[in-house]
Amino acid sequence: MKKSIKKVLTLLLCAVISMSAFTLFGCGGEDTGGVDTGKLSIQIYCNGSSEIQLAWASIIDAFEDATEDAGKPIKVQAIISPSANTQQSENWKSDTPPDLVFVDGNGLSDANLVKNGKFLDITEWYDTATVYGENTLIKDVINTSVIENFGDGKIYEIPVMNCSSGLYYDGEYVREKGYTLPKNYEELNAVCKKANSDNTSIYGLTYPGKYPSYCLDALILPAMASELSENEFNDLLKGNEASVAVIRSAKFKEILQRWRDFCGIKGNLMAGSITQDHTNTQTAFLNNRSLFMCNGMWLEGEVKKSIPAEFEMRFINSPFIAADAKETVLIGAKNMAIASHGKHQDWAKEFISFLFRKDVQAKLVKGYGFLSALKNFDYTDSTLGLSETGKNVISTIISCENKVY
């Protein structure tokens, strides 16, 4: 999904709120400093989740074992940290970067890195690349619809996981109060109003602090994908000349007006959450200060240690649609990219191809709670060890008939 237009739309959402009536939860790593250690160096942003740390540690161990068994041993030096991106930023500028980067988290602009020639063009390699140890082409087993388009017809990133966003809520609280989960905008307004009238200290939605784009991903864009035509939505994301007509269209304005109206209704947005930091808004949500919270599939991993025992974290797809519109989910990619100035590009390609083995994808799905990059993946496999929240989130997303990539 185009990131430039998302920034513009996010600013629009913030502006709309102003016109209305009113730290991450820790991973280690060592800076290579641009020095060739004789190992494959990988930059991985980590939000602090122990499950994610364990997943990558297990994958790296398995990769080292596999390459040793194949008679071509490759050792890995992983830079895994919440500050990995900022820690490595100077190395990217000086053309002494890690060999491979997991494109995620703050402090990393892949659009700028591609523009400045920092990512390797992998188009030719991707066309014939196979899953490690198999004769299967990677492009035949992954969902190619999520491959990032940078406008020049070349491939610089490859999706190793898929992800989506929506509304989280406390299932236990909703059952206790007898609330009906909303399927459209009118029902969303109604249940938020009901929650606030039942208890004025509880609001409909916790605004996600310093990450307003979560509202865009979880509510607004799925509504636009549902109610705009396919061509209109694609033009909007591309930010091309045709997108101007889309932004001026009645339907686009109608959906933004919904956001303005929603924010202007007393009790819908948690008081003070607009100016809070991200951690505080998450804490408020977990303490039942709001009925819903916009977020992505990474939420459980971020706050797992802080979830109260009685809090049953559950998930619904965006209900920000008109009553006659179709429920829609947006699915995007979590990518890997190879540094154009990396010292071990062939090793990086080996590692990427290893990530598409089914057993390795299972480790990623379990660690992150995300969707597999593989088109055919069995999420019902009990050996995955998904949490009840993870099962609920994934089943809610994959059961939606209208998926937009």
PDB file of C-alpha atoms in Angstrom, residues 113-404:
ATOM      1  CA  LEU A 113      15.867   3.993   0.735  1.00  0.00           C
ATOM      2  CA  VAL A 114      14.603   2.776  -2.634  1.00  0.00           C
ATOM      3  CA  LYS A 115      14.729   6.294  -4.074  1.00  0.00           C
ATOM      4  CA  ASN A 116      18.329   6.695  -2.920  1.00  0.00           C
ATOM      5  CA  GLY A 117      19.405   3.329  -4.307  1.00  0.00           C
ATOM      6  CA  LYS A 118      19.963   1.681  -0.933  1.00  0.00           C
ATOM      7  CA  PHE A 119      17.852  -1.431  -1.642  1.00  0.00           C
ATOM      8  CA  LEU A 120      18.940  -4.049  -4.164  1.00  0.00           C
ATOM      9  CA  ASP A 121      16.770  -4.597  -7.235  1.00  0.00           C
ATOM     10  CA  ILE A 122      15.769  -8.256  -6.814  1.00  0.00           C
ATOM     11  CA  THR A 123      13.409  -8.453  -9.806  1.00  0.00           C
ATOM     12  CA  GLU A 124      15.524 -10.897 -11.804  1.00  0.00           C
ATOM     13  CA  TRP A 125      16.359 -13.047  -8.773  1.00  0.00           C
ATOM     14  CA  TYR A 126      12.724 -13.160  -7.635  1.00  0.00           C
ATOM     15  CA  ASP A 127      11.592 -14.483 -11.027  1.00  0.00           C
ATOM     16  CA  THR A 128      13.521 -17.737 -10.570  1.00  0.00           C
ATOM     17  CA  ALA A 129      14.052 -17.901  -6.793  1.00  0.00           C
ATOM     18  CA  THR A 130      12.981 -21.123  -5.096  1.00  0.00           C
ATOM     19  CA  VAL A 131      12.070 -22.035  -1.539  1.00  0.00           C
ATOM     20  CA  TYR A 132      15.197 -23.158   0.311  1.00  0.00           C
ATOM     21  CA  GLY A 133      15.808 -26.876  -0.216  1.00  0.00           C
ATOM     22  CA  GLU A 134      12.889 -27.207  -2.621  1.00  0.00           C
ATOM     23  CA  ASN A 135      12.231 -26.860  -6.344  1.00  0.00           C
ATOM     24  CA  THR A 136       9.174 -24.680  -5.724  1.00  0.00           C
ATOM     25  CA  LEU A 137       9.271 -21.135  -7.062  1.00  0.00           C
ATOM     26  CA  ILE A 138       8.675 -18.578  -4.314  1.00  0.00           C
ATOM     27  CA  LYS A 139       6.380 -16.562  -6.581  1.00  0.00           C
ATOM     28  CA  ASP A 140       4.127 -19.621  -6.943  1.00  0.00           C
ATOM     29  CA  VAL A 141       3.491 -20.023  -3.216  1.00  0.00           C
ATOM     30  CA  ILE A 142       3.133 -16.448  -1.955  1.00  0.00           C
ATOM     31  CA  ASN A 143       0.405 -13.894  -2.458  1.00  0.00           C
ATOM     32  CA  THR A 144       2.028 -11.667  -5.052  1.00  0.00           C
ATOM     33  CA  SER A 145      -0.724  -9.025  -4.757  1.00  0.00           C
ATOM     34  CA  VAL A 146       0.972  -7.518  -1.694  1.00  0.00           C
ATOM     35  CA  ILE A 147       4.342  -6.905  -3.346  1.00  0.00           C
ATOM     36  CA  GLU A 148       5.179  -3.237  -2.874  1.00  0.00           C
ATOM     37  CA  ASN A 149       4.989  -1.112  -6.023  1.00  0.00           C
ATOM     38  CA  PHE A 150       7.551   1.685  -6.122  1.00  0.00           C
ATOM     39  CA  GLY A 151       6.471   2.917  -9.534  1.00  0.00           C
ATOM     40  CA  ASP A 152       9.360   1.719 -11.683  1.00  0.00           C
ATOM     41  CA  GLY A 153       8.235  -1.848 -12.311  1.00  0.00           C
ATOM     42  CA  LYS A 154      11.069  -3.289 -10.221  1.00  0.00           C
ATOM     43  CA  ILE A 155      10.965  -5.368  -7.053  1.00  0.00           C
ATOM     44  CA  TYR A 156      12.999  -4.229  -4.060  1.00  0.00           C
ATOM     45  CA  GLU A 157      11.129  -5.936  -1.225  1.00  0.00           C
ATOM     46  CA  ILE A 158       9.647  -9.379  -0.806  1.00  0.00           C
ATOM     47  CA  PRO A 159       6.744 -10.152   1.567  1.00  0.00           C
ATOM     48  CA  VAL A 160       7.599 -12.640   4.304  1.00  0.00           C
ATOM     49  CA  MET A 161       4.401 -12.089   6.324  1.00  0.00           C
ATOM     50  CA  ASN A 162       1.051 -10.388   5.820  1.00  0.00           C
ATOM     51  CA  CYS A 163      -0.815  -8.169   8.241  1.00  0.00           C
ATOM     52  CA  SER A 164      -4.091  -6.327   8.729  1.00  0.00           C
ATOM     53  CA  SER A 165      -5.801  -3.922  11.147  1.00  0.00           C
ATOM     54  CA  GLY A 166      -9.200  -3.535  12.767  1.00  0.00           C
ATOM     55  CA  LEU A 167     -10.937  -2.862  16.066  1.00  0.00           C
ATOM     56  CA  TYR A 168      -9.952  -4.642  19.273  1.00  0.00           C
ATOM     57  CA  TYR A 169     -12.347  -5.040  22.181  1.00  0.00           C
ATOM     58  CA  ASP A 170     -12.806  -6.943  25.448  1.00  0.00           C
ATOM     59  CA  GLY A 171     -15.027  -9.931  24.643  1.00  0.00           C
ATOM     60  CA  GLU A 172     -15.839 -10.568  28.284  1.00  0.00           C
ATOM     61  CA  TYR A 173     -17.013  -6.989  28.825  1.00  0.00           C
ATOM     62  CA  VAL A 174     -19.112  -6.978  25.637  1.00  0.00           C
ATOM     63  CA  ARG A 175     -20.865 -10.212  26.672  1.00  0.00           C
ATOM     64  CA  GLU A 176     -21.405  -8.966  30.208  1.00  0.00           C
ATOM     65  CA  LYS A 177     -23.106  -5.811  28.938  1.00  0.00           C
ATOM     66  CA  GLY A 178     -25.057  -7.602  26.240  1.00  0.00           C
ATOM     67  CA  TYR A 179     -23.702  -5.345  23.483  1.00  0.00           C
ATOM     68  CA  THR A 180     -24.029  -6.289  19.828  1.00  0.00           C
ATOM     69  CA  LEU A 181     -20.839  -5.966  17.828  1.00  0.00           C
ATOM     70  CA  PRO A 182     -21.255  -3.357  15.075  1.00  0.00           C
ATOM     71  CA  LYS A 183     -21.230  -4.298  11.396  1.00  0.00           C
ATOM     72  CA  ASN A 184     -21.630  -0.792   9.976  1.00  0.00           C
ATOM     73  CA  TYR A 185     -21.183   2.866  10.871  1.00  0.00           C
ATOM     74  CA  GLU A 186     -24.651   3.393  12.338  1.00  0.00           C
ATOM     75  CA  GLU A 187     -24.265   0.354  14.573  1.00  0.00           C
ATOM     76  CA  LEU A 188     -20.804   1.533  15.636  1.00  0.00           C
ATOM     77  CA  ASN A 189     -22.209   4.884  16.696  1.00  0.00           C
ATOM     78  CA  ALA A 190     -25.080   3.202  18.511  1.00  0.00           C
ATOM     79  CA  VAL A 191     -22.949   0.816  20.572  1.00  0.00           C
ATOM     80  CA  CYS A 192     -20.415   3.550  21.421  1.00  0.00           C
ATOM     81  CA  LYS A 193     -23.275   5.771  22.598  1.00  0.00           C
ATOM     82  CA  LYS A 194     -24.705   2.915  24.643  1.00  0.00           C
ATOM     83  CA  ALA A 195     -21.370   2.151  26.310  1.00  0.00           C
ATOM     84  CA  ASN A 196     -20.859   5.789  27.292  1.00  0.00           C
ATOM     85  CA  SER A 197     -24.424   6.236  28.538  1.00  0.00           C
ATOM     86  CA  ASP A 198     -24.124   3.075  30.648  1.00  0.00           C
ATOM     87  CA  ASN A 199     -20.903   4.387  32.184  1.00  0.00           C
ATOM     88  CA  THR A 200     -19.707   7.900  31.411  1.00  0.00           C
ATOM     89  CA  SER A 201     -16.114   6.969  32.302  1.00  0.00           C
ATOM     90  CA  ILE A 202     -16.084   4.529  29.379  1.00  0.00           C
ATOM     91  CA  TYR A 203     -15.790   5.838  25.844  1.00  0.00           C
ATOM     92  CA  GLY A 204     -16.505   4.313  22.476  1.00  0.00           C
ATOM     93  CA  LEU A 205     -13.004   4.467  21.022  1.00  0.00           C
ATOM     94  CA  THR A 206      -9.515   5.091  22.363  1.00  0.00           C
ATOM     95  CA  TYR A 207      -7.688   7.326  19.914  1.00  0.00           C
ATOM     96  CA  PRO A 208      -4.289   5.656  19.312  1.00  0.00           C
ATOM     97  CA  GLY A 209      -2.151   8.489  20.665  1.00  0.00           C
ATOM     98  CA  LYS A 210       0.791   9.370  18.460  1.00  0.00           C
ATOM     99  CA  TYR A 211      -0.167   6.832  15.795  1.00  0.00           C
ATOM    100  CA  PRO A 212      -3.281   8.323  14.141  1.00  0.00           C
ATOM    101  CA  SER A 213      -2.620   6.232  11.040  1.00  0.00           C
ATOM    102  CA  TYR A 214      -4.049   3.274  12.973  1.00  0.00           C
ATOM    103  CA  CYS A 215      -7.488   4.864  12.569  1.00  0.00           C
ATOM    104  CA  LEU A 216      -6.839   5.110   8.854  1.00  0.00           C
ATOM    105  CA  ASP A 217      -5.767   1.470   8.547  1.00  0.00           C
ATOM    106  CA  ALA A 218      -8.365   0.005  10.885  1.00  0.00           C
ATOM    107  CA  LEU A 219     -11.435   2.079   9.989  1.00  0.00           C
ATOM    108  CA  ILE A 220     -11.225   4.557   7.120  1.00  0.00           C
ATOM    109  CA  LEU A 221      -9.318   2.783   4.352  1.00  0.00           C
ATOM    110  CA  PRO A 222     -11.319  -0.456   4.605  1.00  0.00           C
ATOM    111  CA  ALA A 223     -14.480   1.652   4.216  1.00  0.00           C
ATOM    112  CA  MET A 224     -13.019   3.352   1.174  1.00  0.00           C
ATOM    113  CA  ALA A 225     -11.977  -0.004  -0.292  1.00  0.00           C
ATOM    114  CA  SER A 226     -15.527  -1.207   0.230  1.00  0.00           C
ATOM    115  CA  GLU A 227     -17.425   1.803  -1.117  1.00  0.00           C
ATOM    116  CA  LEU A 228     -15.187   3.237  -3.828  1.00  0.00           C
ATOM    117  CA  SER A 229     -14.808   1.355  -7.069  1.00  0.00           C
ATOM    118  CA  GLU A 230     -11.724  -0.850  -7.424  1.00  0.00           C
ATOM    119  CA  ASN A 231     -10.155   1.597  -9.872  1.00  0.00           C
ATOM    120  CA  GLU A 232     -10.940   4.580  -7.654  1.00  0.00           C
ATOM    121  CA  PHE A 233      -9.397   2.924  -4.612  1.00  0.00           C
ATOM    122  CA  ASN A 234      -6.284   1.903  -6.539  1.00  0.00           C
ATOM    123  CA  ASP A 235      -5.899   5.436  -7.897  1.00  0.00           C
ATOM    124  CA  LEU A 236      -6.268   6.818  -4.378  1.00  0.00           C
ATOM    125  CA  LEU A 237      -3.469   4.618  -3.064  1.00  0.00           C
ATOM    126  CA  LYS A 238      -1.197   5.386  -5.990  1.00  0.00           C
ATOM    127  CA  GLY A 239      -1.625   9.125  -5.419  1.00  0.00           C
ATOM    128  CA  ASN A 240      -1.621   9.674  -9.189  1.00  0.00           C
ATOM    129  CA  GLU A 241      -3.420  12.373 -11.159  1.00  0.00           C
ATOM    130  CA  ALA A 242      -6.609  10.330 -11.164  1.00  0.00           C
ATOM    131  CA  SER A 243      -6.584  10.342  -7.347  1.00  0.00           C
ATOM    132  CA  VAL A 244      -7.476  14.042  -7.380  1.00  0.00           C
ATOM    133  CA  ALA A 245     -10.877  13.192  -8.846  1.00  0.00           C
ATOM    134  CA  VAL A 246     -11.340  10.472  -6.219  1.00  0.00           C
ATOM    135  CA  ILE A 247     -10.560  12.889  -3.374  1.00  0.00           C
ATOM    136  CA  ARG A 248     -13.073  15.342  -4.812  1.00  0.00           C
ATOM    137  CA  SER A 249     -15.762  12.677  -5.197  1.00  0.00           C
ATOM    138  CA  ALA A 250     -18.926  12.641  -3.128  1.00  0.00           C
ATOM    139  CA  LYS A 251     -18.228   9.154  -1.739  1.00  0.00           C
ATOM    140  CA  PHE A 252     -14.734  10.058  -0.517  1.00  0.00           C
ATOM    141  CA  LYS A 253     -16.090  13.158   1.200  1.00  0.00           C
ATOM    142  CA  GLU A 254     -18.965  11.157   2.671  1.00  0.00           C
ATOM    143  CA  ILE A 255     -16.585   8.696   4.359  1.00  0.00           C
ATOM    144  CA  LEU A 256     -14.409  11.482   5.756  1.00  0.00           C
ATOM    145  CA  GLN A 257     -17.559  13.236   6.962  1.00  0.00           C
ATOM    146  CA  ARG A 258     -18.413  10.083   8.905  1.00  0.00           C
ATOM    147  CA  TRP A 259     -15.081  10.402  10.698  1.00  0.00           C
ATOM    148  CA  ARG A 260     -15.744  14.063  11.456  1.00  0.00           C
ATOM    149  CA  ASP A 261     -19.230  13.248  12.712  1.00  0.00           C
ATOM    150  CA  PHE A 262     -17.985  10.321  14.789  1.00  0.00           C
ATOM    151  CA  CYS A 263     -15.288  12.413  16.456  1.00  0.00           C
ATOM    152  CA  GLY A 264     -17.775  15.181  17.140  1.00  0.00           C
ATOM    153  CA  ILE A 265     -20.186  12.994  19.129  1.00  0.00           C
ATOM    154  CA  LYS A 266     -19.624  13.291  22.853  1.00  0.00           C
ATOM    155  CA  GLY A 267     -18.440  10.027  24.377  1.00  0.00           C
ATOM    156  CA  ASN A 268     -17.163   8.486  21.162  1.00  0.00           C
ATOM    157  CA  LEU A 269     -13.482   9.384  21.599  1.00  0.00           C
ATOM    158  CA  MET A 270     -11.841   8.860  24.978  1.00  0.00           C
ATOM    159  CA  ALA A 271     -11.170  12.196  26.614  1.00  0.00           C
ATOM    160  CA  GLY A 272      -7.504  13.174  26.466  1.00  0.00           C
ATOM    161  CA  SER A 273      -6.450  10.240  24.280  1.00  0.00           C
ATOM    162  CA  ILE A 274      -5.597  12.501  21.332  1.00  0.00           C
ATOM    163  CA  THR A 275      -2.692  14.044  23.226  1.00  0.00           C
ATOM    164  CA  GLN A 276      -1.535  10.910  25.046  1.00  0.00           C
ATOM    165  CA  ASP A 277       1.358   8.748  23.997  1.00  0.00           C
ATOM    166  CA  HIS A 278       0.786   5.341  22.478  1.00  0.00           C
ATOM    167  CA  THR A 279       1.544   3.371  25.637  1.00  0.00           C
ATOM    168  CA  ASN A 280      -0.946   5.332  27.737  1.00  0.00           C
ATOM    169  CA  THR A 281      -3.767   4.842  25.236  1.00  0.00           C
ATOM    170  CA  GLN A 282      -3.088   1.100  25.187  1.00  0.00           C
ATOM    171  CA  THR A 283      -3.128   0.997  28.978  1.00  0.00           C
ATOM    172  CA  ALA A 284      -6.399   2.922  29.077  1.00  0.00           C
ATOM    173  CA  PHE A 285      -7.971   0.460  26.637  1.00  0.00           C
ATOM    174  CA  LEU A 286      -6.797  -2.537  28.682  1.00  0.00           C
ATOM    175  CA  ASN A 287      -8.344  -0.901  31.743  1.00  0.00           C
ATOM    176  CA  ASN A 288     -11.699  -0.726  29.922  1.00  0.00           C
ATOM    177  CA  ARG A 289     -11.660   3.035  29.510  1.00  0.00           C
ATOM    178  CA  SER A 290     -12.948   2.482  25.974  1.00  0.00           C
ATOM    179  CA  LEU A 291     -14.985  -0.150  24.199  1.00  0.00           C
ATOM    180  CA  PHE A 292     -12.760  -0.302  21.104  1.00  0.00           C
ATOM    181  CA  MET A 293      -9.225   0.467  20.001  1.00  0.00           C
ATOM    182  CA  CYS A 294      -7.853   0.751  16.456  1.00  0.00           C
ATOM    183  CA  ASN A 295      -4.758  -1.346  15.982  1.00  0.00           C
ATOM    184  CA  GLY A 296      -2.958  -3.939  13.909  1.00  0.00           C
ATOM    185  CA  MET A 297      -2.288  -7.627  14.436  1.00  0.00           C
ATOM    186  CA  TRP A 298       0.823  -6.805  16.475  1.00  0.00           C
ATOM    187  CA  LEU A 299      -1.172  -5.411  19.417  1.00  0.00           C
ATOM    188  CA  GLU A 300      -1.309  -8.556  21.524  1.00  0.00           C
ATOM    189  CA  GLY A 301       2.437  -9.062  21.245  1.00  0.00           C
ATOM    190  CA  GLU A 302       3.111  -5.468  22.309  1.00  0.00           C
ATOM    191  CA  VAL A 303       0.947  -5.547  25.426  1.00  0.00           C
ATOM    192  CA  LYS A 304       0.858  -9.232  26.332  1.00  0.00           C
ATOM    193  CA  LYS A 305       2.520  -8.771  29.719  1.00  0.00           C
ATOM    194  CA  SER A 306       0.075  -5.986  30.591  1.00  0.00           C
ATOM    195  CA  ILE A 307      -3.218  -7.657  29.679  1.00  0.00           C
ATOM    196  CA  PRO A 308      -5.371  -8.126  32.809  1.00  0.00           C
ATOM    197  CA  ALA A 309      -6.319 -11.733  33.518  1.00  0.00           C
ATOM    198  CA  GLU A 310     -10.026 -10.995  33.036  1.00  0.00           C
ATOM    199  CA  PHE A 311      -9.517  -9.102  29.756  1.00  0.00           C
ATOM    200  CA  GLU A 312     -10.504 -11.187  26.721  1.00  0.00           C
ATOM    201  CA  MET A 313      -8.861  -9.456  23.765  1.00  0.00           C
ATOM    202  CA  ARG A 314     -10.917  -9.929  20.613  1.00  0.00           C
ATOM    203  CA  PHE A 315     -11.103  -8.380  17.142  1.00  0.00           C
ATOM    204  CA  ILE A 316     -13.551  -7.235  14.459  1.00  0.00           C
ATOM    205  CA  ASN A 317     -12.987  -5.950  10.942  1.00  0.00           C
ATOM    206  CA  SER A 318     -13.786  -2.321  10.194  1.00  0.00           C
ATOM    207  CA  PRO A 319     -17.464  -1.461  10.809  1.00  0.00           C
ATOM    208  CA  PHE A 320     -16.986   2.039   9.376  1.00  0.00           C
ATOM    209  CA  ILE A 321     -19.053   1.184   6.301  1.00  0.00           C
ATOM    210  CA  ALA A 322     -22.510   2.172   5.120  1.00  0.00           C
ATOM    211  CA  ALA A 323     -25.315  -0.237   5.991  1.00  0.00           C
ATOM    212  CA  ASP A 324     -25.512  -1.527   2.414  1.00  0.00           C
ATOM    213  CA  ALA A 325     -21.715  -1.858   1.937  1.00  0.00           C
ATOM    214  CA  LYS A 326     -19.699  -5.065   2.050  1.00  0.00           C
ATOM    215  CA  GLU A 327     -17.383  -5.868   4.962  1.00  0.00           C
ATOM    216  CA  THR A 328     -13.829  -5.452   3.689  1.00  0.00           C
ATOM    217  CA  VAL A 329     -10.360  -6.127   5.054  1.00  0.00           C
ATOM    218  CA  LEU A 330      -7.106  -4.683   3.789  1.00  0.00           C
ATOM    219  CA  ILE A 331      -4.092  -6.957   3.843  1.00  0.00           C
ATOM    220  CA  GLY A 332      -0.585  -5.596   3.511  1.00  0.00           C
ATOM    221  CA  ALA A 333       2.906  -7.069   3.641  1.00  0.00           C
ATOM    222  CA  LYS A 334       5.772  -7.225   6.076  1.00  0.00           C
ATOM    223  CA  ASN A 335       8.826  -7.292   3.851  1.00  0.00           C
ATOM    224  CA  MET A 336      12.501  -8.126   3.657  1.00  0.00           C
ATOM    225  CA  ALA A 337      14.950  -6.101   1.567  1.00  0.00           C
ATOM    226  CA  ILE A 338      18.588  -6.644   0.640  1.00  0.00           C
ATOM    227  CA  ALA A 339      21.064  -3.777   0.941  1.00  0.00           C
ATOM    228  CA  SER A 340      22.486  -2.712  -2.417  1.00  0.00           C
ATOM    229  CA  HIS A 341      25.802  -2.068  -0.653  1.00  0.00           C
ATOM    230  CA  GLY A 342      25.629  -5.211   1.457  1.00  0.00           C
ATOM    231  CA  LYS A 343      28.676  -7.433   1.549  1.00  0.00           C
ATOM    232  CA  HIS A 344      26.811 -10.739   1.470  1.00  0.00           C
ATOM    233  CA  GLN A 345      23.950 -10.388  -0.984  1.00  0.00           C
ATOM    234  CA  ASP A 346      23.962 -14.057  -1.997  1.00  0.00           C
ATOM    235  CA  TRP A 347      23.742 -15.098   1.640  1.00  0.00           C
ATOM    236  CA  ALA A 348      20.859 -12.653   2.103  1.00  0.00           C
ATOM    237  CA  LYS A 349      19.011 -14.303  -0.782  1.00  0.00           C
ATOM    238  CA  GLU A 350      19.591 -17.710   0.816  1.00  0.00           C
ATOM    239  CA  PHE A 351      18.107 -16.483   4.089  1.00  0.00           C
ATOM    240  CA  ILE A 352      15.067 -14.982   2.383  1.00  0.00           C
ATOM    241  CA  SER A 353      14.385 -18.202   0.489  1.00  0.00           C
ATOM    242  CA  PHE A 354      14.649 -20.077   3.810  1.00  0.00           C
ATOM    243  CA  LEU A 355      11.856 -17.962   5.273  1.00  0.00           C
ATOM    244  CA  PHE A 356       9.348 -19.487   2.856  1.00  0.00           C
ATOM    245  CA  ARG A 357       9.674 -23.019   4.159  1.00  0.00           C
ATOM    246  CA  LYS A 358       6.397 -23.996   5.806  1.00  0.00           C
ATOM    247  CA  ASP A 359       8.061 -24.816   9.114  1.00  0.00           C
ATOM    248  CA  VAL A 360       9.760 -21.407   9.149  1.00  0.00           C
ATOM    249  CA  GLN A 361       6.532 -19.604   8.250  1.00  0.00           C
ATOM    250  CA  ALA A 362       4.920 -21.398  11.187  1.00  0.00           C
ATOM    251  CA  LYS A 363       7.540 -19.895  13.513  1.00  0.00           C
ATOM    252  CA  LEU A 364       6.799 -16.404  12.167  1.00  0.00           C
ATOM    253  CA  VAL A 365       3.028 -16.839  12.449  1.00  0.00           C
ATOM    254  CA  LYS A 366       3.364 -18.046  16.035  1.00  0.00           C
ATOM    255  CA  GLY A 367       5.857 -15.347  17.005  1.00  0.00           C
ATOM    256  CA  TYR A 368       4.067 -12.391  15.443  1.00  0.00           C
ATOM    257  CA  GLY A 369       0.469 -13.557  15.274  1.00  0.00           C
ATOM    258  CA  PHE A 370       0.445 -12.313  11.661  1.00  0.00           C
ATOM    259  CA  LEU A 371      -0.766 -13.998   8.498  1.00  0.00           C
ATOM    260  CA  SER A 372       1.617 -16.230   6.611  1.00  0.00           C
ATOM    261  CA  ALA A 373       3.055 -15.020   3.324  1.00  0.00           C
ATOM    262  CA  LEU A 374       2.080 -18.391   1.863  1.00  0.00           C
ATOM    263  CA  LYS A 375      -1.197 -18.599  -0.034  1.00  0.00           C
ATOM    264  CA  ASN A 376      -2.039 -22.002   1.404  1.00  0.00           C
ATOM    265  CA  PHE A 377      -1.279 -22.106   5.101  1.00  0.00           C
ATOM    266  CA  ASP A 378      -3.068 -24.174   7.726  1.00  0.00           C
ATOM    267  CA  TYR A 379      -3.906 -21.896  10.650  1.00  0.00           C
ATOM    268  CA  THR A 380      -5.869 -24.695  12.355  1.00  0.00           C
ATOM    269  CA  ASP A 381      -2.694 -26.680  13.006  1.00  0.00           C
ATOM    270  CA  SER A 382      -2.603 -27.089  16.772  1.00  0.00           C
ATOM    271  CA  THR A 383       1.202 -27.192  16.778  1.00  0.00           C
ATOM    272  CA  LEU A 384       1.253 -23.484  15.877  1.00  0.00           C
ATOM    273  CA  GLY A 385       0.480 -22.682  19.498  1.00  0.00           C
ATOM    274  CA  LEU A 386      -1.532 -19.556  18.684  1.00  0.00           C
ATOM    275  CA  SER A 387      -3.166 -17.769  21.593  1.00  0.00           C
ATOM    276  CA  GLU A 388      -6.951 -17.538  21.731  1.00  0.00           C
ATOM    277  CA  THR A 389      -6.627 -13.894  20.710  1.00  0.00           C
ATOM    278  CA  GLY A 390      -4.400 -14.841  17.795  1.00  0.00           C
ATOM    279  CA  LYS A 391      -6.860 -17.487  16.641  1.00  0.00           C
ATOM    280  CA  ASN A 392      -9.728 -15.001  16.853  1.00  0.00           C
ATOM    281  CA  VAL A 393      -7.902 -12.255  14.958  1.00  0.00           C
ATOM    282  CA  ILE A 394      -6.720 -14.530  12.158  1.00  0.00           C
ATOM    283  CA  SER A 395     -10.044 -16.333  11.734  1.00  0.00           C
ATOM    284  CA  THR A 396     -11.913 -13.002  11.656  1.00  0.00           C
ATOM    285  CA  ILE A 397      -9.663 -11.685   8.901  1.00  0.00           C
ATOM    286  CA  ILE A 398      -9.450 -14.780   6.707  1.00  0.00           C
ATOM    287  CA  SER A 399     -13.203 -15.438   6.959  1.00  0.00           C
ATOM    288  CA  CYS A 400     -13.984 -12.051   5.417  1.00  0.00           C
ATOM    289  CA  GLU A 401     -15.068 -12.631   1.813  1.00  0.00           C
ATOM    290  CA  ASN A 402     -13.895  -9.270   0.483  1.00  0.00           C
ATOM    291  CA  LYS A 403     -10.130  -9.023   0.926  1.00  0.00           C
ATOM    292  CA  VAL A 404      -8.169  -6.206  -0.717  1.00  0.00           C
TER     293      VAL A 404
END
